[in-house]
XYZ file of C-alpha atoms in Angstrom:
728
model
C 5.496 55.339 -15.903
C 4.369 52.450 -18.121
C 7.984 51.555 -18.905
C 8.793 51.362 -15.176
C 5.842 49.030 -14.645
C 6.971 46.832 -17.551
C 10.540 46.672 -16.237
C 9.257 45.765 -12.756
C 7.008 43.067 -14.176
C 9.878 41.669 -16.245
C 12.160 41.551 -13.181
C 9.439 39.779 -11.182
C 9.008 37.127 -13.886
C 12.759 36.601 -14.116
C 13.100 36.184 -10.358
C 10.066 33.948 -9.966
C 11.137 31.701 -12.856
C 13.585 30.074 -10.456
C 10.582 28.501 -8.751
C 9.472 26.588 -11.855
C 10.256 22.891 -12.050
C 9.604 20.144 -14.558
C 6.496 18.049 -14.171
C 8.343 14.805 -13.454
C 11.871 15.776 -12.410
C 13.810 18.806 -11.272
C 16.189 17.929 -14.098
C 18.697 20.626 -15.015
C 17.761 22.725 -11.980
C 19.728 20.334 -9.774
C 23.309 21.304 -8.977
C 26.158 19.042 -10.065
C 26.212 15.842 -8.021
C 22.684 16.338 -6.658
C 20.789 14.219 -9.208
C 19.838 10.668 -8.257
C 21.298 7.946 -10.467
C 18.862 6.749 -13.134
C 19.788 3.324 -14.501
C 17.159 3.208 -17.251
C 15.618 5.762 -19.578
C 11.844 6.037 -19.307
C 9.628 6.620 -22.317
C 6.500 8.127 -20.806
C 3.000 8.035 -22.269
C -0.373 8.872 -20.806
C -4.112 8.313 -21.049
C -6.296 11.406 -20.821
C -9.688 11.145 -19.148
C -12.331 13.708 -18.343
C -10.895 14.801 -14.987
C -7.447 13.229 -14.774
C -4.449 11.893 -16.691
C -2.600 8.652 -15.967
C 1.071 8.451 -16.979
C 3.114 5.267 -17.304
C 6.168 3.933 -19.110
C 7.321 0.588 -20.558
C 5.392 -2.443 -19.227
C 3.135 -0.136 -17.248
C 0.126 0.115 -19.562
C -2.006 -2.432 -17.702
C -1.118 -0.842 -14.382
C -2.103 2.632 -15.611
C -5.469 1.296 -16.829
C -6.007 -0.282 -13.406
C -5.299 3.124 -11.833
C -7.745 4.811 -14.211
C -10.562 2.352 -13.473
C -10.064 2.683 -9.732
C -9.807 6.489 -9.774
C -13.028 6.772 -11.767
C -14.858 4.975 -8.949
C -13.035 6.376 -5.914
C -12.696 10.035 -6.887
C -16.426 10.697 -6.576
C -16.643 8.760 -3.288
C -13.813 10.714 -1.664
C -15.224 14.016 -2.903
C -18.577 13.045 -1.414
C -16.886 12.174 1.878
C -15.322 15.650 2.152
C -18.265 17.423 0.493
C -15.789 19.116 -1.837
C -15.010 18.722 -5.553
C -11.416 18.932 -6.754
C -11.139 21.818 -9.200
C -7.899 21.015 -10.971
C -7.149 18.128 -13.306
C -5.289 15.419 -11.423
C -2.138 13.871 -12.864
C -1.203 10.325 -11.784
C 2.367 9.190 -12.486
C 2.567 5.415 -12.122
C 5.859 3.629 -11.456
C 6.088 -0.128 -11.953
C 7.960 -0.585 -8.672
C 9.388 1.361 -5.764
C 13.012 1.166 -6.938
C 12.006 2.900 -10.204
C 10.274 5.603 -8.194
C 13.441 6.183 -6.165
C 15.493 6.809 -9.317
C 13.581 10.036 -9.943
C 14.517 13.420 -8.453
C 11.148 13.707 -6.755
C 11.608 15.178 -3.295
C 15.279 16.071 -3.857
C 16.123 19.681 -3.012
C 18.897 21.715 -4.555
C 21.724 23.295 -2.584
C 20.259 26.764 -2.979
C 16.966 25.683 -1.393
C 18.725 23.654 1.294
C 20.593 26.674 2.654
C 17.829 29.208 2.107
C 17.192 31.044 5.389
C 13.999 32.700 4.220
C 10.522 31.230 3.898
C 9.463 28.618 1.341
C 5.790 28.632 0.354
C 4.807 25.379 -1.290
C 2.364 25.784 -4.156
C -0.074 22.891 -3.829
C -0.011 20.808 -6.960
C -2.259 18.212 -8.544
C 0.454 15.653 -9.315
C 0.235 12.220 -7.700
C 3.152 9.760 -7.664
C 2.287 6.062 -7.311
C 4.332 2.875 -7.248
C 3.221 -0.768 -7.284
C 4.518 -3.036 -4.501
C 2.890 -6.236 -5.800
C -0.254 -6.011 -3.654
C -3.258 -4.465 -5.405
C -5.057 -3.748 -2.130
C -2.052 -1.752 -0.893
C -1.966 -0.043 -4.281
C -5.622 0.957 -3.955
C -4.973 2.375 -0.481
C -2.094 4.358 -1.955
C -4.384 5.803 -4.643
C -7.053 6.730 -2.089
C -4.447 8.404 0.102
C -3.090 10.362 -2.868
C -6.544 11.612 -3.884
C -7.345 12.539 -0.285
C -4.078 14.429 0.084
C -4.648 16.473 -3.077
C -8.246 17.205 -2.067
C -7.415 18.239 1.510
C -4.542 20.419 0.305
C -6.731 22.151 -2.256
C -9.579 22.465 0.240
C -7.386 23.989 2.957
C -4.913 26.026 0.911
C -6.769 26.827 -2.328
C -5.555 26.514 -5.911
C -4.158 29.892 -6.893
C -0.714 31.316 -6.133
C -2.090 34.038 -3.879
C -4.278 31.613 -1.945
C -1.386 29.161 -1.519
C 0.943 31.821 -0.152
C -1.641 33.167 2.272
C -3.086 29.864 3.518
C 0.132 27.868 3.843
C 1.710 30.724 5.795
C -1.237 31.178 8.164
C -2.441 27.570 8.625
C 0.068 25.327 10.372
C -1.478 21.880 10.786
C 0.332 19.286 12.937
C 1.623 16.085 11.377
C -0.878 13.830 13.176
C -3.746 15.956 11.830
C -3.037 15.668 8.109
C -1.238 12.311 7.972
C -3.809 10.700 10.236
C -6.756 12.039 8.249
C -5.309 10.917 4.909
C -4.556 7.467 6.349
C -8.098 7.198 7.730
C -9.680 8.034 4.378
C -7.441 5.603 2.475
C -8.150 2.683 4.829
C -10.587 3.310 7.709
C -9.247 0.429 9.841
C -7.727 -3.024 9.674
C -5.951 -5.512 11.929
C -2.476 -4.184 11.170
C -3.545 -0.658 12.072
C -5.207 -1.882 15.261
C -2.072 -3.815 16.219
C 0.102 -0.678 16.054
C -2.461 1.600 17.693
C -3.072 -0.908 20.479
C 0.645 -1.107 21.198
C 1.005 2.685 21.203
C -2.003 3.242 23.485
C -1.230 0.461 25.985
C 2.509 1.250 26.182
C 1.784 4.936 26.855
C 3.696 6.131 23.792
C 0.642 8.019 22.512
C -0.102 9.814 25.801
C 1.043 13.097 24.232
C 0.139 12.387 20.636
C 0.336 16.047 19.547
C 4.140 15.768 19.742
C 4.438 12.511 17.781
C 6.249 12.283 14.466
C 6.487 9.987 11.425
C 4.711 6.607 11.721
C 3.634 7.230 15.312
C 1.953 10.489 14.274
C 0.164 8.743 11.406
C -1.092 5.828 13.515
C -2.175 8.020 16.433
C -3.803 10.578 14.122
C -5.588 7.812 12.226
C -7.039 6.398 15.447
C -8.067 9.886 16.602
C -10.037 10.584 13.418
C -11.610 7.128 13.672
C -12.647 7.944 17.241
C -14.278 11.172 16.030
C -16.048 9.294 13.205
C -17.262 6.528 15.549
C -18.578 8.977 18.126
C -19.969 11.802 15.977
C -20.267 10.273 12.484
C -18.045 10.721 9.432
C -20.180 13.624 8.173
C -18.758 15.819 10.949
C -15.209 15.691 9.515
C -15.759 18.149 6.591
C -17.261 20.616 9.086
C -14.158 20.392 11.280
C -11.944 21.053 8.255
C -14.049 24.045 7.195
C -13.857 25.707 10.617
C -10.135 24.954 10.763
C -9.653 26.715 7.437
C -11.726 29.732 8.479
C -9.990 30.189 11.843
C -6.603 28.994 10.575
C -6.184 26.868 13.679
C -6.455 23.088 14.099
C -7.808 23.168 17.651
C -10.601 25.638 16.875
C -12.154 23.211 14.382
C -12.710 20.586 17.070
C -13.720 23.153 19.697
C -16.431 24.901 17.674
C -17.846 21.814 15.946
C -17.612 19.200 18.722
C -17.849 21.543 21.699
C -14.698 20.140 23.348
C -11.120 21.298 23.465
C -8.453 19.161 21.868
C -6.925 18.292 25.256
C -10.268 17.001 26.536
C -10.823 15.026 23.333
C -7.389 13.423 23.591
C -8.162 12.179 27.111
C -11.493 10.709 25.978
C -9.798 9.200 22.905
C -7.209 7.355 25.011
C -9.901 6.092 27.417
C -12.011 4.893 24.469
C -9.262 2.648 23.109
C -8.030 1.486 26.523
C -11.532 0.259 27.266
C -11.682 -1.515 23.911
C -8.379 -3.325 24.438
C -8.665 -4.150 28.159
C -10.135 -7.619 27.657
C -7.527 -8.691 25.087
C -4.637 -7.500 27.225
C -5.863 -9.551 30.188
C -6.810 -12.792 28.425
C -4.036 -13.067 25.815
C -0.264 -13.135 26.150
C 3.072 -13.448 24.346
C 5.794 -16.127 24.197
C 7.659 -16.520 27.485
C 10.670 -18.356 26.039
C 13.101 -18.530 23.129
C 14.037 -14.884 22.547
C 16.608 -14.710 19.752
C 17.616 -11.151 20.703
C 17.283 -9.986 24.285
C 17.439 -6.300 23.353
C 16.293 -5.683 19.767
C 17.074 -2.291 18.265
C 13.864 -0.247 18.342
C 14.983 1.737 15.289
C 15.147 -1.419 13.150
C 12.390 -3.354 11.410
C 12.882 -7.138 11.738
C 11.297 -9.337 9.064
C 11.421 -12.544 6.956
C 12.518 -15.012 9.622
C 13.522 -18.471 8.281
C 14.715 -21.642 10.078
C 17.299 -23.798 8.308
C 16.150 -27.368 7.493
C 18.507 -28.818 10.120
C 17.210 -26.355 12.741
C 20.681 -24.976 13.646
C 20.420 -21.583 11.960
C 17.882 -18.785 11.774
C 18.100 -16.190 8.992
C 16.345 -12.835 9.179
C 16.392 -9.326 7.713
C 16.698 -5.942 9.413
C 15.854 -2.609 7.815
C 16.741 0.755 9.316
C 15.571 3.758 7.293
C 16.190 1.989 3.987
C 19.477 0.290 4.883
C 18.864 -3.458 4.978
C 21.041 -6.255 6.360
C 20.768 -10.047 6.223
C 21.747 -11.924 9.374
C 22.273 -15.584 10.300
C 21.942 -16.605 13.942
C 23.826 -19.743 14.996
C 21.958 -21.301 17.904
C 24.978 -23.341 19.026
C 27.236 -20.289 19.498
C 24.444 -17.703 19.974
C 26.247 -15.426 17.503
C 24.664 -13.228 14.817
C 26.612 -13.047 11.539
C 25.837 -10.265 9.075
C 26.279 -11.665 5.571
C 24.910 -8.837 3.415
C 24.353 -5.083 3.660
C 23.016 -2.583 1.141
C 21.355 0.821 1.051
C 21.760 4.060 2.971
C 19.898 5.401 5.985
C 17.714 8.156 4.556
C 14.462 9.825 5.535
C 12.358 8.684 2.602
C 9.702 6.142 1.665
C 11.191 2.750 2.502
C 10.687 -0.504 0.604
C 10.263 -3.519 2.892
C 9.361 -5.951 0.082
C 12.939 -7.239 -0.218
C 15.270 -8.986 0.382
C 13.403 -12.306 0.354
C 15.111 -15.379 1.864
C 15.007 -19.152 1.219
C 17.074 -21.977 2.723
C 18.566 -24.656 0.486
C 17.476 -28.202 1.539
C 21.102 -28.935 2.527
C 21.076 -26.106 5.125
C 24.503 -25.043 3.799
C 23.196 -22.406 1.373
C 20.963 -19.392 1.863
C 19.360 -17.926 -1.251
C 18.017 -14.383 -1.334
C 16.689 -11.868 -3.865
C 17.469 -8.141 -3.862
C 16.798 -5.114 -6.080
C 19.959 -3.233 -6.986
C 20.592 -0.578 -9.635
C 17.183 -1.145 -11.160
C 17.686 -4.911 -11.559
C 16.637 -8.079 -9.724
C 19.510 -10.193 -8.418
C 19.479 -13.721 -7.015
C 22.286 -14.433 -4.532
C 23.622 -17.709 -3.147
C 25.485 -17.532 0.189
C 27.611 -20.558 1.085
C 27.928 -21.016 4.859
C 31.169 -23.016 4.593
C 33.134 -20.691 2.305
C 31.227 -17.519 3.320
C 31.172 -16.454 -0.334
C 28.268 -15.051 -2.313
C 27.457 -15.956 -5.925
C 25.156 -13.552 -7.797
C 23.127 -13.845 -10.984
C 20.536 -11.579 -12.607
C 16.853 -12.466 -12.635
C 15.610 -11.253 -15.988
C 12.038 -10.663 -17.130
C 10.600 -10.052 -13.642
C 9.978 -6.662 -12.055
C 9.802 -7.869 -8.435
C 10.057 -11.117 -6.483
C 7.948 -11.095 -3.326
C 8.595 -14.586 -1.958
C 10.565 -17.689 -2.949
C 11.211 -21.275 -1.889
C 13.502 -24.106 -3.025
C 12.091 -27.392 -4.287
C 12.982 -30.524 -2.240
C 15.480 -31.609 -4.929
C 16.989 -28.080 -4.991
C 16.685 -27.885 -8.787
C 13.835 -25.397 -8.934
C 12.582 -22.273 -7.225
C 8.952 -21.353 -6.848
C 8.276 -17.691 -6.286
C 5.680 -14.974 -6.319
C 6.733 -12.409 -8.919
C 5.400 -9.224 -10.528
C 5.189 -8.964 -14.321
C 3.210 -6.252 -16.165
C 1.335 -5.187 -13.037
C 0.299 -8.739 -12.037
C 1.527 -10.796 -9.085
C 1.569 -14.464 -10.081
C 3.199 -17.789 -9.200
C 6.212 -18.928 -11.238
C 8.519 -21.950 -11.199
C 12.145 -21.161 -12.070
C 14.548 -23.867 -13.276
C 17.911 -22.934 -11.730
C 20.138 -24.822 -14.186
C 18.289 -23.910 -17.397
C 17.204 -20.391 -16.279
C 13.723 -21.013 -17.696
C 10.405 -19.888 -16.243
C 7.133 -21.783 -15.977
C 4.101 -19.599 -15.307
C 1.520 -21.164 -12.983
C -1.059 -18.356 -12.609
C -1.881 -15.482 -14.943
C -4.633 -13.220 -13.655
C -5.290 -10.044 -11.697
C -5.562 -11.862 -8.348
C -2.521 -11.447 -6.080
C -0.729 -14.712 -5.280
C 1.780 -14.924 -2.406
C 3.724 -17.392 -0.187
C 4.240 -20.282 -2.668
C 5.828 -23.557 -1.530
C 6.331 -27.022 -2.980
C 4.466 -29.642 -0.951
C 3.738 -33.382 -1.148
C 7.077 -34.281 -2.775
C 6.753 -31.558 -5.430
C 3.394 -32.890 -6.627
C 1.613 -29.748 -5.423
C 2.230 -26.057 -4.828
C 0.495 -24.236 -1.986
C 0.000 -20.462 -2.043
C -2.380 -17.778 -0.799
C -4.544 -15.673 -3.093
C -7.442 -13.218 -3.020
C -9.117 -14.908 -6.021
C -12.839 -15.695 -6.059
C -12.867 -18.662 -8.419
C -11.055 -21.954 -7.932
C -10.181 -22.320 -11.634
C -7.050 -20.938 -13.297
C -7.556 -18.858 -16.460
C -4.333 -18.376 -18.399
C -6.177 -16.153 -20.893
C -9.317 -14.019 -20.756
C -9.340 -13.685 -16.988
C -12.982 -13.134 -15.908
C -13.987 -9.827 -14.348
C -14.502 -9.511 -10.591
C -12.240 -12.460 -9.815
C -10.818 -10.853 -6.676
C -12.089 -10.406 -3.147
C -10.889 -8.593 -0.020
C -9.461 -11.608 1.860
C -6.668 -14.105 1.205
C -7.245 -17.874 1.289
C -4.945 -20.890 0.970
C -4.995 -22.762 -2.366
C -3.278 -25.928 -3.568
C -2.286 -26.405 -7.221
C -1.756 -29.833 -8.812
C 1.723 -29.201 -10.212
C 2.298 -32.804 -11.322
C -1.038 -33.195 -13.150
C -1.387 -29.517 -14.244
C -5.040 -29.558 -13.233
C -6.405 -25.977 -13.589
C -8.936 -26.525 -10.779
C -7.451 -25.451 -7.449
C -8.145 -26.812 -3.977
C -9.278 -24.081 -1.598
C -8.240 -24.952 1.949
C -9.321 -21.973 4.070
C -12.657 -21.740 5.814
C -14.851 -18.675 6.361
C -15.385 -15.502 4.345
C -13.494 -12.240 4.898
C -10.866 -13.999 7.021
C -7.240 -13.792 5.928
C -5.078 -16.925 5.897
C -1.410 -16.326 5.094
C 2.057 -17.929 5.188
C 0.871 -21.580 4.958
C 3.255 -24.428 5.801
C 2.382 -28.082 5.157
C 4.113 -30.716 7.335
C 2.147 -33.648 5.848
C -0.530 -34.294 3.241
C -3.850 -32.589 4.033
C -2.341 -30.722 7.001
C -1.409 -27.038 7.269
C -0.110 -24.445 9.683
C -0.992 -20.870 8.771
C -1.534 -17.394 10.195
C -5.097 -16.127 10.416
C -6.923 -13.046 11.737
C -10.004 -15.130 12.524
C -10.502 -13.511 15.950
C -9.190 -10.043 15.045
C -5.563 -10.758 16.003
C -3.170 -12.638 13.715
C -2.501 -15.980 15.422
C -1.213 -19.360 14.268
C -3.657 -22.167 13.452
C -3.436 -25.850 12.646
C -5.860 -27.240 10.035
C -6.614 -30.682 8.671
C -8.840 -30.661 5.623
C -11.080 -33.011 3.714
C -13.256 -32.683 0.608
C -16.777 -33.187 -0.687
C -18.340 -32.705 -4.138
C -19.816 -29.217 -4.481
C -20.563 -28.913 -8.224
C -20.619 -31.074 -11.341
C -20.579 -29.409 -14.786
C -17.958 -30.193 -17.420
C -15.801 -31.439 -14.562
C -16.217 -32.309 -10.906
C -15.647 -29.456 -8.439
C -14.781 -30.294 -4.854
C -15.313 -28.161 -1.797
C -12.454 -28.507 0.630
C -13.217 -27.804 4.267
C -10.836 -27.587 7.186
C -11.113 -28.564 10.807
C -8.876 -26.004 12.480
C -7.951 -24.860 15.950
C -5.582 -22.152 17.271
C -2.036 -22.946 18.353
C -1.411 -19.489 19.842
C -3.378 -16.844 21.710
C -1.357 -13.643 21.434
C -2.321 -10.082 22.227
C -0.233 -8.835 19.276
C -0.123 -9.970 15.649
C 2.380 -12.551 14.445
C 4.082 -10.713 11.569
C 6.242 -13.531 10.204
C 6.691 -17.189 11.109
C 8.453 -20.352 10.014
C 8.145 -23.952 11.216
C 10.686 -26.753 11.066
C 8.673 -29.963 11.076
C 11.784 -32.137 11.515
C 12.952 -30.498 14.735
C 9.394 -29.414 15.653
C 10.387 -25.796 16.289
C 8.745 -22.450 15.561
C 10.383 -19.116 14.717
C 8.296 -15.943 14.665
C 8.353 -12.136 14.835
C 5.947 -10.138 17.028
C 5.751 -6.343 17.424
C 5.292 -5.337 21.074
C 6.209 -2.273 23.159
C 7.489 -0.441 20.094
C 10.011 -3.176 19.207
C 10.151 -6.205 16.923
C 10.795 -9.358 18.972
C 12.047 -12.643 17.473
C 11.383 -16.014 19.085
C 12.380 -19.647 18.474
C 10.960 -22.400 20.667
C 9.566 -25.967 20.553
C 6.180 -26.342 18.890
C 3.166 -27.678 20.786
C 0.278 -29.421 19.012
C -2.064 -29.585 21.989
C -5.439 -27.895 21.768
C -4.705 -25.506 24.658
C -7.066 -22.728 23.544
C -10.102 -24.717 22.416
C -11.636 -24.596 18.941
C -11.638 -20.810 18.651
C -10.362 -17.666 20.339
C -12.363 -14.806 21.809
C -13.006 -12.193 19.122
C -11.922 -8.599 19.532
C -14.439 -5.756 19.701
C -13.488 -4.511 16.277
C -13.536 -7.880 14.486
C -17.285 -8.074 13.818
C -17.443 -4.437 12.678
C -14.558 -5.030 10.309
C -16.165 -8.091 8.711
C -19.429 -6.169 8.235
C -17.571 -3.348 6.480
C -15.680 -5.762 4.237
C -18.934 -7.502 3.312
C -20.514 -4.206 2.271
C -17.437 -3.039 0.341
C -17.070 -6.360 -1.433
C -20.704 -6.460 -2.524
C -20.539 -2.910 -3.906
C -17.148 -3.393 -5.558
C -18.104 -6.568 -7.366
C -21.627 -5.869 -8.612
C -21.486 -6.843 -12.278
C -23.400 -4.469 -14.537
C -24.113 -5.071 -18.185
C -23.304 -2.014 -20.293
C -25.872 -1.231 -22.970
C -26.060 1.655 -25.412
C -28.942 4.157 -25.329
C -29.463 3.320 -29.005
C -30.871 -0.055 -27.939
C -33.963 1.629 -26.415
C -36.976 1.922 -28.735
C -40.471 3.048 -27.730
C -39.446 2.999 -24.054
C -38.617 -0.700 -24.314
C -35.323 -2.476 -23.876
C -34.760 -6.027 -25.133
C -32.018 -7.761 -23.170
C -31.159 -11.497 -23.406
C -34.588 -12.249 -24.864
C -36.525 -10.331 -22.176
C -38.430 -7.125 -22.880
C -38.042 -4.510 -20.151
C -40.748 -1.834 -20.038
C -39.468 1.626 -19.043
C -41.529 4.569 -17.850
C -42.328 6.939 -20.667
C -39.888 9.800 -20.959
C -41.631 13.085 -21.789
C -40.025 16.400 -22.624
C -41.226 19.618 -21.003
C -40.231 22.514 -23.272
C -40.099 24.781 -20.207
C -37.783 22.361 -18.357
C -35.772 20.782 -21.110
C -33.743 17.714 -20.061
C -30.466 17.090 -21.822
C -29.362 13.692 -23.093
C -27.131 13.114 -20.063
C -30.076 13.666 -17.685
C -32.194 11.370 -19.815
C -29.501 8.719 -19.384
C -29.637 9.095 -15.588
C -33.445 8.871 -15.706
C -33.319 5.451 -17.365
C -30.420 4.181 -15.242
C -32.357 4.847 -12.036
C -35.012 2.409 -13.292
C -32.461 -0.254 -14.293
C -30.319 -0.107 -11.155
C -32.041 -3.023 -9.406
C -31.320 -5.464 -12.252
C -27.658 -4.387 -12.646
C -27.956 -2.850 -16.098
C -26.141 0.337 -17.014
C -26.878 2.495 -20.075
C -24.306 4.645 -21.836
C -24.898 7.355 -24.397
C -22.975 5.438 -27.020
C -21.193 2.113 -26.878
C -18.108 3.787 -28.316
C -17.808 5.960 -25.184
C -16.371 3.037 -23.243
C -13.384 2.734 -25.548
C -10.073 3.872 -24.116
C -8.580 7.183 -25.047
C -5.445 7.186 -27.152
C -2.151 6.379 -25.457
C -0.474 9.774 -25.939
C 3.275 10.453 -26.000
C 4.409 12.684 -23.156
C 6.029 16.009 -23.963
C 7.751 18.018 -21.235
C 5.668 20.707 -19.569
C 6.383 22.970 -16.609
C 4.418 24.049 -13.555
C 5.213 26.438 -10.696
C 6.289 24.205 -7.825
C 7.755 26.541 -5.192
C 8.024 30.269 -4.573
C 11.145 31.049 -2.560
C 11.344 34.409 -0.801
C 14.279 35.756 1.209
C 15.206 39.123 2.657
C 18.656 40.142 1.408
C 20.582 42.753 3.439
C 23.616 42.774 1.172
C 22.748 46.244 -0.209
C 22.537 47.752 3.273
C 25.686 45.989 4.465
C 27.674 47.555 1.630
C 27.459 50.967 3.368
C 29.252 49.662 6.464
C 33.011 49.160 6.666
C 35.205 47.319 9.144
C 36.509 49.468 12.052
C 40.307 49.816 11.830
C 40.886 51.917 14.953
C 41.172 55.200 13.081
C 38.475 57.810 12.804
C 37.122 57.846 9.296
C 34.334 59.954 7.868
C 32.300 58.395 5.099
C 30.683 60.874 2.758
C 28.006 59.251 0.601
C 28.087 60.062 -3.101
């Protein structure tokens, strides 16, 4: 009997071993021709922390440390939100860019799994895959979403094999439910989210949101969970999840906790947002002239619109499920010429960060940057010969924006190097690079202005001084402002042009000295503004610091966000892209400088709430605490910067003994108000060793299928003759 049990156990292990896959890649499990092409070998290492590991490869060390610092703060907050602690150690795999991430076999299924007609029970894992797109705020949202997804999966489906098989088979949650909840936790709300939700609600697309898929399901689900949080409080969400898990039904969670059926809630949800957006829809509008395409393809994303210096051509990019094309529209002939096409249409995570476009001052050349085969390439398209010249851009991981200098000898671009997005000047003839900024702040939209004497760009930096080394902590904020750098004089003190806190100003264009056009979400919708600025002395220390203030007024009053714009100051024309009625619309029309909408636009309902939330988040995120060792405390006194701080006496009750960790918390509660933080030992803050990765395996999927081949063997084809089959 024991031998039979052993043989059965051995057969089970042999059969189930097919469900094991490597931690990073499916590797040798993939059939011939099914592996994705990998252009570079990766040498992986990792940092090990108390509750998670962070993996990275070459040039990714700083990025992995950024992930570790952020996870240490956010993990506890997300667990508190769901009232649930993740049991398993989390593993974060950090890719330097999206194109590196796409070279892995993550998400690729083998032929055997593709044609399996049985059931596939996914075993919920603790692995998180991240990639950096050049924007640290997007990266942080990605980390939050990843933590939330692991937590919700573990909370709903459990951690063990038996629990996974039972729960994932019985609980079938709709796409809007999970994707919307994860999106809500990662980023409760912003103007981009409101723009898409507003369009879906007003157009009627979300009238039956339970049947939505992909982005529509995520946006509608996000807004639904926000509606629940606004009406009942965020603390009600873990209760809904718990009841859903118990009853194994999504609708029962809302019914038992909120007392309303899902259909009734969906009607109230739509009415809630329609009421919120009614005023904006009535008082704001959209361009009524200059459509570049009368019928844009609703399956395509239109982006990066650029007017040629002579005003005759408009270049733009389309992206459809990962396949991108570069087009040039000739206004004289009204024809659209496709000059470049790459990529395949696939259902996967798409990268919209490239290609980036820039017109040559002569208007006869269009420059653009792409990512191909793991490398950055700079292309020059000649409109006369219709030929493309290509060269490699070495040293950089990504280029997020670029612009030619007026003399066409240099390029200024926003580029990613070692997990930082900074401003660089590239000499085209010499192929040399000149670094302008070097800090953790994200810098975008650079342009030469004032005859190449200055460079304008947008940044989320706090300080107006450039630090090429020893970048100070907490030098970032949650909003982007316009800055001007003295390129001719190399003055490290920047001019900050934007006005107001927690208001984003992006895509600045300067027609003349001290004048700017830019996009701003000042009223809750991204509109175009004109600003003329002046300066006054704000601080005198080792040098004179000026405060630059702007007198601005709106040039547009749209009911949808302007996603991309360009202005030709010679021909006085505007080109822009607006998303409305589930399509991207492109416009080009004469620019008006009149103050048609007054000094400011009417704010949306959400705008004030959003600014209040950003203020609270920013103050919490950037509180600077001095770290001091417990060894510095003597006789319940702490001497810090010449001041003696008296602490309440700490006594030990032998019946209720307090460990050293609890003693640490006792002192920290007293020091919280003065932003001091004690640690058990100053050596505890040192980083763990950067450990070489060695391959390990985890169960990833258990595939089960009923096979009738044994039974079918007893049947034979009928030949017309009577045959008697006698079993052996």
